Tab-separated table of C-alpha atoms and ligand atoms in Angstrom:
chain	number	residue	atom	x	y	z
A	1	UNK	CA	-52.531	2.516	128.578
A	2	UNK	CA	-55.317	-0.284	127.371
A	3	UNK	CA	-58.642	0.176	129.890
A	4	UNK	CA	-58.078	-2.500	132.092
A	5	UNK	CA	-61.602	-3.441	134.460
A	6	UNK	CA	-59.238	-4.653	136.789
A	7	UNK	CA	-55.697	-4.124	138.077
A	8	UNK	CA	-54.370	-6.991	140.218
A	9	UNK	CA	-51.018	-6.399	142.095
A	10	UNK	CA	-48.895	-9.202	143.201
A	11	UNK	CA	-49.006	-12.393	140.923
A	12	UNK	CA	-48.878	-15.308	143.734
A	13	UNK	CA	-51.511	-17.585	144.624
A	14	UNK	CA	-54.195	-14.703	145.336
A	15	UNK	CA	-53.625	-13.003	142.521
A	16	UNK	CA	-53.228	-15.440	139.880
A	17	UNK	CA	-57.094	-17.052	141.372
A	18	UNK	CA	-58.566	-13.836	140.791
A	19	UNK	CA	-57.271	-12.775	137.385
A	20	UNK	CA	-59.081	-16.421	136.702
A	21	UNK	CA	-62.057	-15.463	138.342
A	22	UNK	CA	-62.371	-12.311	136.522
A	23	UNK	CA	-61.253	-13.446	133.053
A	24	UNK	CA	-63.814	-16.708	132.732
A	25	UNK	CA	-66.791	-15.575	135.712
A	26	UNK	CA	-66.708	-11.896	134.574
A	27	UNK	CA	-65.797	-11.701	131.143
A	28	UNK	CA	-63.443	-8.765	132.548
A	29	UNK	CA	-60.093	-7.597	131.170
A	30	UNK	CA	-57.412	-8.002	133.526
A	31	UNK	CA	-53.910	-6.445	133.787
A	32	UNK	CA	-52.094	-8.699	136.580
A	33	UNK	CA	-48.592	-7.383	137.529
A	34	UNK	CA	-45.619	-8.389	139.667
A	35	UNK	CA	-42.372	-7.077	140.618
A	36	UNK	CA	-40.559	-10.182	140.540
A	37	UNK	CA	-40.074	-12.143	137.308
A	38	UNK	CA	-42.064	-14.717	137.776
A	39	UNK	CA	-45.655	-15.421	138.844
A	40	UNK	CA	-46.829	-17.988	141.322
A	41	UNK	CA	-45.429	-15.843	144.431
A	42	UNK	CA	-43.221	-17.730	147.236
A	43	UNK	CA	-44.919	-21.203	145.989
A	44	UNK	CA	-42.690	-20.701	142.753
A	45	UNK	CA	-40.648	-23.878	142.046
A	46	UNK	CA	-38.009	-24.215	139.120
A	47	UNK	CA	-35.538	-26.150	138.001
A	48	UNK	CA	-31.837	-25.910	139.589
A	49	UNK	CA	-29.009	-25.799	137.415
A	50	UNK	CA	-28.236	-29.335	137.948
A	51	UNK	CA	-32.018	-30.097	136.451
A	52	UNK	CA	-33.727	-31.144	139.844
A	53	UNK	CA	-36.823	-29.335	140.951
A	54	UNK	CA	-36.511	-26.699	143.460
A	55	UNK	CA	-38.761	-24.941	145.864
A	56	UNK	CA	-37.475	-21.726	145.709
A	57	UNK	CA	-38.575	-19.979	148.807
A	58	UNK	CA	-39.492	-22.991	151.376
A	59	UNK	CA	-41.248	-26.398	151.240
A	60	UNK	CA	-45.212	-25.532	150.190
A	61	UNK	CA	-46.702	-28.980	151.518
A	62	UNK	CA	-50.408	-28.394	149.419
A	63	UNK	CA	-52.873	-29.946	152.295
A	64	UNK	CA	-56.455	-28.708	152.715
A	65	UNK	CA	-59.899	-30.152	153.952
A	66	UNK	CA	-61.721	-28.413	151.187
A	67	UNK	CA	-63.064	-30.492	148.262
A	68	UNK	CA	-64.461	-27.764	146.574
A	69	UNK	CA	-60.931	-25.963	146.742
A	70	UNK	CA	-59.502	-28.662	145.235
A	71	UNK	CA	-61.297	-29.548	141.841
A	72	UNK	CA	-61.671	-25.626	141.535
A	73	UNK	CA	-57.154	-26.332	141.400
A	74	UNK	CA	-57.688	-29.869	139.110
A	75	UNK	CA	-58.426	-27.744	136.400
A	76	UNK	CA	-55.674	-26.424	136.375
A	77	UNK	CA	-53.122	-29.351	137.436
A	78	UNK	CA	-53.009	-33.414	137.802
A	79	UNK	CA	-51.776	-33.967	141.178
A	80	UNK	CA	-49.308	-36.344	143.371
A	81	UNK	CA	-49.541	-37.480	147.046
A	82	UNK	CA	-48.122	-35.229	148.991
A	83	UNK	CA	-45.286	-37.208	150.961
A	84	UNK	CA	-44.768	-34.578	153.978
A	85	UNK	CA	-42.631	-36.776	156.904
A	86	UNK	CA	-40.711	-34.632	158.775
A	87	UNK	CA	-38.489	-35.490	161.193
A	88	UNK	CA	-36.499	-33.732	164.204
A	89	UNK	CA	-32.973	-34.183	165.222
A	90	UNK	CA	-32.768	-33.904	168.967
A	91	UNK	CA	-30.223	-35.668	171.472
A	92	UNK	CA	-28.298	-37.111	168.729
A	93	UNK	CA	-31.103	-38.716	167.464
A	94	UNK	CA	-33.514	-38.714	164.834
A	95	UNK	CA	-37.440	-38.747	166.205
A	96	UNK	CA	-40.742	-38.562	163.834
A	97	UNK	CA	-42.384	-35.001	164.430
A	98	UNK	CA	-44.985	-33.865	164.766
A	99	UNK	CA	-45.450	-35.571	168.222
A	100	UNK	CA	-46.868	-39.015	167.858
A	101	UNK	CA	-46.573	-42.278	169.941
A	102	UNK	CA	-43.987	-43.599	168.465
A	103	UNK	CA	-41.772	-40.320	169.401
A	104	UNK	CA	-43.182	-40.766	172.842
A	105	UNK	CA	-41.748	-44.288	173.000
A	106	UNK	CA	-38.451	-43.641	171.639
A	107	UNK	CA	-37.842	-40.407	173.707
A	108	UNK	CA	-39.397	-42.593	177.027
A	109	UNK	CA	-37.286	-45.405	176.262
A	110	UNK	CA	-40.498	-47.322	176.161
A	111	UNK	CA	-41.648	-50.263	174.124
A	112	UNK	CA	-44.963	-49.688	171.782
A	113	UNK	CA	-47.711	-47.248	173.450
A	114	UNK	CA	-51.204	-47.283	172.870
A	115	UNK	CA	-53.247	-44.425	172.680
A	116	UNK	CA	-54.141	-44.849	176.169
A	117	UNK	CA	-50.688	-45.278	177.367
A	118	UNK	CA	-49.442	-42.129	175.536
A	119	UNK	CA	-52.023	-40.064	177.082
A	120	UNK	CA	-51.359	-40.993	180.581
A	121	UNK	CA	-47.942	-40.693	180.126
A	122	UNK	CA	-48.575	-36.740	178.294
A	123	UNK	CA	-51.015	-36.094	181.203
A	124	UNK	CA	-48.248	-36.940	183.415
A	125	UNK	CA	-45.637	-35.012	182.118
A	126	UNK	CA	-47.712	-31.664	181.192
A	127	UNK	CA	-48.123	-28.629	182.917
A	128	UNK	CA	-51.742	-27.830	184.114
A	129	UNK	CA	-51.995	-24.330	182.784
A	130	UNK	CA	-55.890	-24.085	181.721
A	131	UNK	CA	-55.727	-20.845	179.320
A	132	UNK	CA	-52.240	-20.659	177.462
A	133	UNK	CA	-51.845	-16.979	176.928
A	134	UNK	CA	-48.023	-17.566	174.665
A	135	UNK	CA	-46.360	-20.446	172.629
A	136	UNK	CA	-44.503	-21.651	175.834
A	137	UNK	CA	-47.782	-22.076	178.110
A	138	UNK	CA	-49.420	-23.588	175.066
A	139	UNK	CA	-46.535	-26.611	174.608
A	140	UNK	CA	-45.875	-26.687	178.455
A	141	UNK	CA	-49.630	-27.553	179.071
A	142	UNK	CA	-49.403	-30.142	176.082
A	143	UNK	CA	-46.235	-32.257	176.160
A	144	UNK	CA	-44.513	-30.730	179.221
A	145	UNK	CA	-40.860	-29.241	179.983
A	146	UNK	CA	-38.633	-31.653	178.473
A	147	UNK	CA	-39.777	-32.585	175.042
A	148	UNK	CA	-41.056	-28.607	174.862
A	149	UNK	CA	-37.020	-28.048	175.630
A	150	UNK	CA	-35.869	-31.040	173.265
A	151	UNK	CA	-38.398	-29.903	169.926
A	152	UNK	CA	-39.358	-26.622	170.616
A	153	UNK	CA	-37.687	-24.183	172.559
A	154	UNK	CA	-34.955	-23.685	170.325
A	155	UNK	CA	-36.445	-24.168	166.839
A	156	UNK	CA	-38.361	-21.395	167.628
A	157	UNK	CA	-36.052	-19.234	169.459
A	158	UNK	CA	-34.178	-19.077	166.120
A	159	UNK	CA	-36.974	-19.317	163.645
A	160	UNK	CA	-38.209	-16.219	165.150
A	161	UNK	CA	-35.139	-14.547	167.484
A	162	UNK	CA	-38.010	-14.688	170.046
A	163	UNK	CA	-38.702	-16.505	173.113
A	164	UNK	CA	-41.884	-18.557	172.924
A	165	UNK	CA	-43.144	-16.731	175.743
A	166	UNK	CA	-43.305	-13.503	173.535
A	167	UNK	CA	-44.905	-15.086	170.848
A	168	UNK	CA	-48.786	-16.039	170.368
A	169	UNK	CA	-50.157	-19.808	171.104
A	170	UNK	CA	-51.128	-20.028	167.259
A	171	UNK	CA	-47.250	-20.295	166.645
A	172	UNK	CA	-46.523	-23.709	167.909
A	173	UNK	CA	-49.959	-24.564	168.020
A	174	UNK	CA	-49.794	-25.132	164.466
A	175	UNK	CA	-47.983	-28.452	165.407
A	176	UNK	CA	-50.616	-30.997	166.477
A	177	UNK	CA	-49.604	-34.011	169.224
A	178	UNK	CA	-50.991	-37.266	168.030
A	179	UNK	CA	-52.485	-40.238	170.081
A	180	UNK	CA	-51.711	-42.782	167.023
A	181	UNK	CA	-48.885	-43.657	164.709
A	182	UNK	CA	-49.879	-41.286	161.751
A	183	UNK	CA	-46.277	-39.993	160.920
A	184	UNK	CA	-46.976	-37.439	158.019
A	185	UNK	CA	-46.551	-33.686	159.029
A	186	UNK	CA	-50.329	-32.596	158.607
A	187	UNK	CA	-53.446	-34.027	159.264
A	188	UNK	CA	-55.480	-32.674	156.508
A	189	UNK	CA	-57.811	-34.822	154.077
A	190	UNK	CA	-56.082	-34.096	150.774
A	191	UNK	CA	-52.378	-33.858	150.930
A	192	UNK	CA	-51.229	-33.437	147.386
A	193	UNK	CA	-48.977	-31.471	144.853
A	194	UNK	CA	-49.220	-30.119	141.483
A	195	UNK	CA	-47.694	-32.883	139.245
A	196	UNK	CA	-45.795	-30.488	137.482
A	197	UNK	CA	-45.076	-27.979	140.239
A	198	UNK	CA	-46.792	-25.191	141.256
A	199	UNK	CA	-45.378	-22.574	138.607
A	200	UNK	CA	-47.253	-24.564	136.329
A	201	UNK	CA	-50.315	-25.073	137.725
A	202	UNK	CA	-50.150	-20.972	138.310
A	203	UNK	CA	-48.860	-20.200	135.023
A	204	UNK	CA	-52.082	-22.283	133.376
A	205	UNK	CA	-54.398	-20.412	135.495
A	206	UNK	CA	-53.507	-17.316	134.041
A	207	UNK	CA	-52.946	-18.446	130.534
A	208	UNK	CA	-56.452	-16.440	129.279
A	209	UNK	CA	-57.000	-13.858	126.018
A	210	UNK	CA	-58.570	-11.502	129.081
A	211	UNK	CA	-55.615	-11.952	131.042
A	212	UNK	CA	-52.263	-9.421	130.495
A	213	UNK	CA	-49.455	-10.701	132.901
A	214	UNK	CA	-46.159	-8.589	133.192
A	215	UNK	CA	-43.551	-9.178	135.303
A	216	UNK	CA	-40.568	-7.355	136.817
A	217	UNK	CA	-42.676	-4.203	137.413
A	218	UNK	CA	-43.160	-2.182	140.284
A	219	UNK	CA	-47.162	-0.657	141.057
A	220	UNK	CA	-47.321	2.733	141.152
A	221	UNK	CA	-50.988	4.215	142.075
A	222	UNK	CA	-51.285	6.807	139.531
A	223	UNK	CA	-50.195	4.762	136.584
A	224	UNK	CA	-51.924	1.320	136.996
A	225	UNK	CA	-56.118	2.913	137.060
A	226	UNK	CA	-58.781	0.774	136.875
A	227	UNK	CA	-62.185	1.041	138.405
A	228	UNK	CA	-61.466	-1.985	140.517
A	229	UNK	CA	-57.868	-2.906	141.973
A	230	UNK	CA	-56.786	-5.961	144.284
A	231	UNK	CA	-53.439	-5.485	146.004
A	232	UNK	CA	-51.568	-8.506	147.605
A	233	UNK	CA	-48.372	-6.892	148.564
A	234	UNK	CA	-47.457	-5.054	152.146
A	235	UNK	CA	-50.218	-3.142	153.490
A	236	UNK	CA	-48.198	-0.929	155.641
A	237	UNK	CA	-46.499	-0.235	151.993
A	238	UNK	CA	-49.195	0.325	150.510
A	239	UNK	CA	-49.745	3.440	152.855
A	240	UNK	CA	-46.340	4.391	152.611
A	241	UNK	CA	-45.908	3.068	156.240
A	242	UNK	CA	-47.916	6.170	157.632
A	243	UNK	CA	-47.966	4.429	161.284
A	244	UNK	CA	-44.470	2.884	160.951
A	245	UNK	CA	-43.540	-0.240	159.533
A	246	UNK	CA	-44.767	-3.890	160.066
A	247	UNK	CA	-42.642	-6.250	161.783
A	248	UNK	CA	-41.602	-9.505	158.901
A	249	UNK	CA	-39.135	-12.348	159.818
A	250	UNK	CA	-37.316	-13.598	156.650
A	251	UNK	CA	-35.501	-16.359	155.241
A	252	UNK	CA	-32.347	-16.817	153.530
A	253	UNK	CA	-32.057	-20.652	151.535
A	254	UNK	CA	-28.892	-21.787	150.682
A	255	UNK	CA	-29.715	-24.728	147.742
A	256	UNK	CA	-26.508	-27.601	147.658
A	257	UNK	CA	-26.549	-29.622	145.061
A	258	UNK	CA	-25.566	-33.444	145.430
A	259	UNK	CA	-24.786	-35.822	142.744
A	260	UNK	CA	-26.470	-38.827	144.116
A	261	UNK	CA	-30.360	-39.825	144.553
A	262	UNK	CA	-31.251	-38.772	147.890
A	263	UNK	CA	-29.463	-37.785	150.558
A	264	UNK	CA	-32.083	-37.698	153.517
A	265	UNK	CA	-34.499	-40.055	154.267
A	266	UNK	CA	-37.544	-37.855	154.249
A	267	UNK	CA	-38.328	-34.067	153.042
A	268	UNK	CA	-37.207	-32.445	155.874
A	269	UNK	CA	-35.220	-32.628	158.723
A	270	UNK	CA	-35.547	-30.059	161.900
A	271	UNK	CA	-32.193	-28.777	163.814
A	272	UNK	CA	-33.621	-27.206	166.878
A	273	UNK	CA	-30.365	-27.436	168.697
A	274	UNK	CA	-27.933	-27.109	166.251
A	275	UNK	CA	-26.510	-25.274	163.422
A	276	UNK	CA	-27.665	-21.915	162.360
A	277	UNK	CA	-30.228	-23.190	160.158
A	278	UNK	CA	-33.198	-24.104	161.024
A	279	UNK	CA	-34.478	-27.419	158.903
A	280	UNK	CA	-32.986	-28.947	156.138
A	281	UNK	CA	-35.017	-29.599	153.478
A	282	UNK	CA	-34.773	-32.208	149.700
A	283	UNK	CA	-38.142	-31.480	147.921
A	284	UNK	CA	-37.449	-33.997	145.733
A	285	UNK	CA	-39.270	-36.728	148.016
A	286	UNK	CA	-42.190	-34.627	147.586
A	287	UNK	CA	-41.510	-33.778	143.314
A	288	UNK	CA	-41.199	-37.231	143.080
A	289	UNK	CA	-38.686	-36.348	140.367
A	290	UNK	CA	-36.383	-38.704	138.905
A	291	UNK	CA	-32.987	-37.884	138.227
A	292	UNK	CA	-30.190	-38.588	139.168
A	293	UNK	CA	-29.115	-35.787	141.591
A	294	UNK	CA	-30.516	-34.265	144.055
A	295	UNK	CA	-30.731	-30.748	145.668
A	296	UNK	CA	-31.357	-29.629	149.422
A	297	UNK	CA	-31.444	-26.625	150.757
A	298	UNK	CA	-30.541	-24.985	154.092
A	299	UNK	CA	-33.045	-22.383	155.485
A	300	UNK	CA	-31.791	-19.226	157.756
A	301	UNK	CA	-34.145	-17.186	159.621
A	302	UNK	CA	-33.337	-13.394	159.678
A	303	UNK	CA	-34.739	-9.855	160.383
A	304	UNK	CA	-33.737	-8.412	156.820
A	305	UNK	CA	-35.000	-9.233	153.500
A	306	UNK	CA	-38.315	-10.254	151.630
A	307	UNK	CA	-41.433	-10.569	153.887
A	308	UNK	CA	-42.148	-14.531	154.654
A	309	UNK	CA	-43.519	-14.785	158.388
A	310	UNK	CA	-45.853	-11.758	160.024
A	311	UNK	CA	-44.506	-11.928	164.123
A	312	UNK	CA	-47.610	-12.286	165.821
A	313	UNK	CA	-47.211	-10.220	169.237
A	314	UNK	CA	-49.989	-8.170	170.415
A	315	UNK	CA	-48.232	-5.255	169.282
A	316	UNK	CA	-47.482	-6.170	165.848
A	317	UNK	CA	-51.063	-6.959	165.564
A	318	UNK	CA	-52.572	-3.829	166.966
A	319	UNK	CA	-50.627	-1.837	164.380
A	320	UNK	CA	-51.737	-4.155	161.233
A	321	UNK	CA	-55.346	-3.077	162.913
A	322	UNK	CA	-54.875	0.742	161.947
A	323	UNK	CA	-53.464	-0.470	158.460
A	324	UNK	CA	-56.969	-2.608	158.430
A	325	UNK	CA	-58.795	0.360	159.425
A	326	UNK	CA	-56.873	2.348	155.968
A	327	UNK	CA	-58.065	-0.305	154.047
A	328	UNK	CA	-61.032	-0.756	154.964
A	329	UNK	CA	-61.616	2.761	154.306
A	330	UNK	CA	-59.622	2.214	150.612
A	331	UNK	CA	-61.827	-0.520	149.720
A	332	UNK	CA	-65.107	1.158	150.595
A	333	UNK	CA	-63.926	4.750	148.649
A	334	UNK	CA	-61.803	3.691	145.803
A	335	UNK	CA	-62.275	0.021	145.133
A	336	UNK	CA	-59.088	-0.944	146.269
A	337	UNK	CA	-59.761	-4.986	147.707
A	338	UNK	CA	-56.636	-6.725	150.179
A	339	UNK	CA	-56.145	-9.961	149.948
A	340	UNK	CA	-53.129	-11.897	151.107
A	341	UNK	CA	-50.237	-12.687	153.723
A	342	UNK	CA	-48.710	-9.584	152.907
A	343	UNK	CA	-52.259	-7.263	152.883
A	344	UNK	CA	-53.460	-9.006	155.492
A	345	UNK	CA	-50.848	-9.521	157.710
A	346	UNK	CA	-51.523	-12.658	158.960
A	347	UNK	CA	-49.668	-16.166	157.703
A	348	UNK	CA	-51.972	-18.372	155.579
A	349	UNK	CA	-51.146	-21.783	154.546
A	350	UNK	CA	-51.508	-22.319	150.071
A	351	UNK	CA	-55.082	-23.399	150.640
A	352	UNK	CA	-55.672	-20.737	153.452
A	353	UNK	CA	-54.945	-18.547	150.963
A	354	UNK	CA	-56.473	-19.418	147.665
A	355	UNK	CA	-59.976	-20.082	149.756
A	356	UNK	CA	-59.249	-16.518	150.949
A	357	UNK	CA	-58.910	-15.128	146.988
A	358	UNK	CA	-62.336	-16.902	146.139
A	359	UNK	CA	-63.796	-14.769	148.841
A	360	UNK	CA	-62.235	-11.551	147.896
A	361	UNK	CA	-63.725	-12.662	143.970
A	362	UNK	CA	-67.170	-13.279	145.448
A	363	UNK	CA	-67.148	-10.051	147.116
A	364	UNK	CA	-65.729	-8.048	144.374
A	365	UNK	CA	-68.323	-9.630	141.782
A	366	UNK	CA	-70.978	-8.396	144.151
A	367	UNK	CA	-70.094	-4.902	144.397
A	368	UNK	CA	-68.933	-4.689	140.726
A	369	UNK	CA	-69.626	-7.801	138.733
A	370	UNK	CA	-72.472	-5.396	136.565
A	371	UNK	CA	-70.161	-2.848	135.576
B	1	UDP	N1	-41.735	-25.395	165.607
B	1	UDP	C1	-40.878	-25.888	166.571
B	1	UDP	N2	-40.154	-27.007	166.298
B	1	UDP	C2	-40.214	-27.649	165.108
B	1	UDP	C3	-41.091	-27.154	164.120
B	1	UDP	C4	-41.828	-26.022	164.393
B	1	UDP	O1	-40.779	-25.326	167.652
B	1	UDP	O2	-39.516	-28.659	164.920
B	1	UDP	C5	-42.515	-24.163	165.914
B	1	UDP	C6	-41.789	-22.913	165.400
B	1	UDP	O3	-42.036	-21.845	166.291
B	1	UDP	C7	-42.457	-22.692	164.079
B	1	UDP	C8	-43.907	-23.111	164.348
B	1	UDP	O4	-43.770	-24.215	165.258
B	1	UDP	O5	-42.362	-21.343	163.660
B	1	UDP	C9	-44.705	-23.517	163.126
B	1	UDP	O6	-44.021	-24.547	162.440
B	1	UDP	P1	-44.317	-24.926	160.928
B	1	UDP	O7	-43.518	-26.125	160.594
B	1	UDP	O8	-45.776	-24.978	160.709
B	1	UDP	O9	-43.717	-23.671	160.202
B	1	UDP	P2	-43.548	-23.408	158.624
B	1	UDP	O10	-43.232	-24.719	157.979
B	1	UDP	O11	-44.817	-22.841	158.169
B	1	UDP	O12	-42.405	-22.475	158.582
């Protein structure tokens, strides 16, 4: 085997970023490897046998606050807006969500609110709970019983086959509840996406004489050496799940194609009381594409299958903790840096992520950037 300086495992977002770093920052020869055929990691998009644009494993709605982030990713892509509305079907009817005051008026039955009005109206309807220890207590003491019943409740009993109450705050406090008439899903700065998708932008990044990709190969330990190694896949893997294994919630998408232009009026549409699936989703208002046809896909939660979402009970998180300690321990002796969702256990958002990866490259270039 060629003398790699560094062996990067997993070729999504984090390890694509640091290949980069290490081929242009440190002159280093790379060997990044994944064992699925493609690189770019769940953000991968493609084109659909009908020719539209595809997110193949869930919506990735690029968002982040962090200029910096962002013309670090310009080199590597032009960009869109980002057109994230979302929208909840609830009571037979069809309601902006996040929370905003224009859902407050339309699930009130009131005319127009101002900021003022929608407050007093949330502080009348919330529940006074001061601390919210779960994802119930948390949208109780925002928006009270009945929209946490009409939005919530379900969505997340069968996104996660959990009851809010078993579940951290951090779940459904990802949603925010809005005192104007902002209707786009997040509230970040920059909300963009690659031009030409995100397998592109990936694929550029990596495009380097320093950089060998190969796909469609497992890592095994004793045959993929270098003197530094970053590994992005399951950490409880990783230490051949010498406490047990971690707890994942997957997804299964079923993709429908349609021949006409759209067939929903925004991205995506939320089912928290009906059907199996959770949200519908046409990526195409985000692609921008034009064609003629369109594609939108139908996401199922379930326990088997890749990892997508780490459950975050205090259980599942005092486990990843003796993983940490492992690693910690791996990255001190042999060199061996985590960096990820899967390493890390914990969900990231694309930007979340990638910020995460500059880190790991900061610290790696530290401890080894001389060699
Ligand atoms: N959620 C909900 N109702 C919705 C959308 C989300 O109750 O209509 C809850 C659910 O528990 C979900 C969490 O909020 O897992 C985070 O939602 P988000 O849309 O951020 O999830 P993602 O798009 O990352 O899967």
């Amino acid at each position: 085997m060629k003398n790699y300086d560094i062996v990067i495992v997993g070729a999504g977002p984090v390890g694509c970023c640091i290949a980069e770093r290490c081929a242009t920052q440190l002159n280093w020869k790379v060997k990044l490897i994944d064992k699925r055929p493609h690189v770019a990691g769940n953000c991968y998009d493609r084109f659909h046998e009908s020719g539209v644009m595809i997110h193949q494993y869930g919506p990735h709605y690029f968002r982040t606050n962090n200029e910096e982030l962002l013309s670090y990713l310009t080199q590597f892509t032009e960009w869109l807006p980002g057109n994230y509305f979302v929208s909840s079907f609830s009571r037979n009817e069809y309601f902006h969500f996040p929370i905003n005051l224009v859902t407050l008026a339309q699930f009130f039955k009131k005319e127009k609110l101002s900021p003022e009005e929608g407050k007093a109206m949330l502080e009348e309807v919330r529940e006074k709970i001061e601390n919210p220890k779960n994802s119930e207590e948390f949208v109780l003491s925002r928006v009270g019983r009945e929209m946490y019943e009409a939005f919530y409740l379900g969505y997340t009993l069968k996104q996660w086959d959990m009851h809010p109450r078993d579940l951290s705050p951090s779940v459904c406090g990802r949603i925010p509840v809005r005192f104007n008439e902002d209707c786009r899903y997040v509230d970040h700065i920059f909300q963009l996406t690659p031009k030409e998708g995100f397998t592109a932008m990936f694929t550029r990044m990596v495009t380097h004489p320093n950089i060998d990709v190969e796909l469609g190969i497992e890592y095994h330990k004793s045959k993929h050496q270098a003197t530094v190694i970053v590994y992005t896949g399951p950490v409880d893997e990783y230490f051949e799940y010498r406490f047990g294994k971690l707890a994942w919630r997957s997804l299964a998408f079923e993709f429908k194609h349609v021949e006409q232009e759209r067939i929903q009026p925004n991205v995506q549409i939320n089912y928290p009381n009906d059907f199996d699936y959770t949200r519908t989703v046409e990526i195409k208002h985000v692609t921008q594409q034009d064609h003629p046809h369109t594609v939108i896909s139908y996401e199922y939660p379930k326990t088997e299958g890749d990892p997508y979402y780490p459950i975050p009970t205090e259980n599942n998180h005092a486990l990843y903790l003796k993983y940490k300690e492992l690693a910690d321990e791996e990255t001190a002796k042999n060199h061996v840096y985590f960096c990820g969702r899967l390493a890390e256990y914990k969900y990231f958002n694309t930007d979340e992520v990638l910020e995460n990866a500059l880190r790991t490259f900061e610290m790696i270039r530290k401890n080894h950037g001389h060699q």
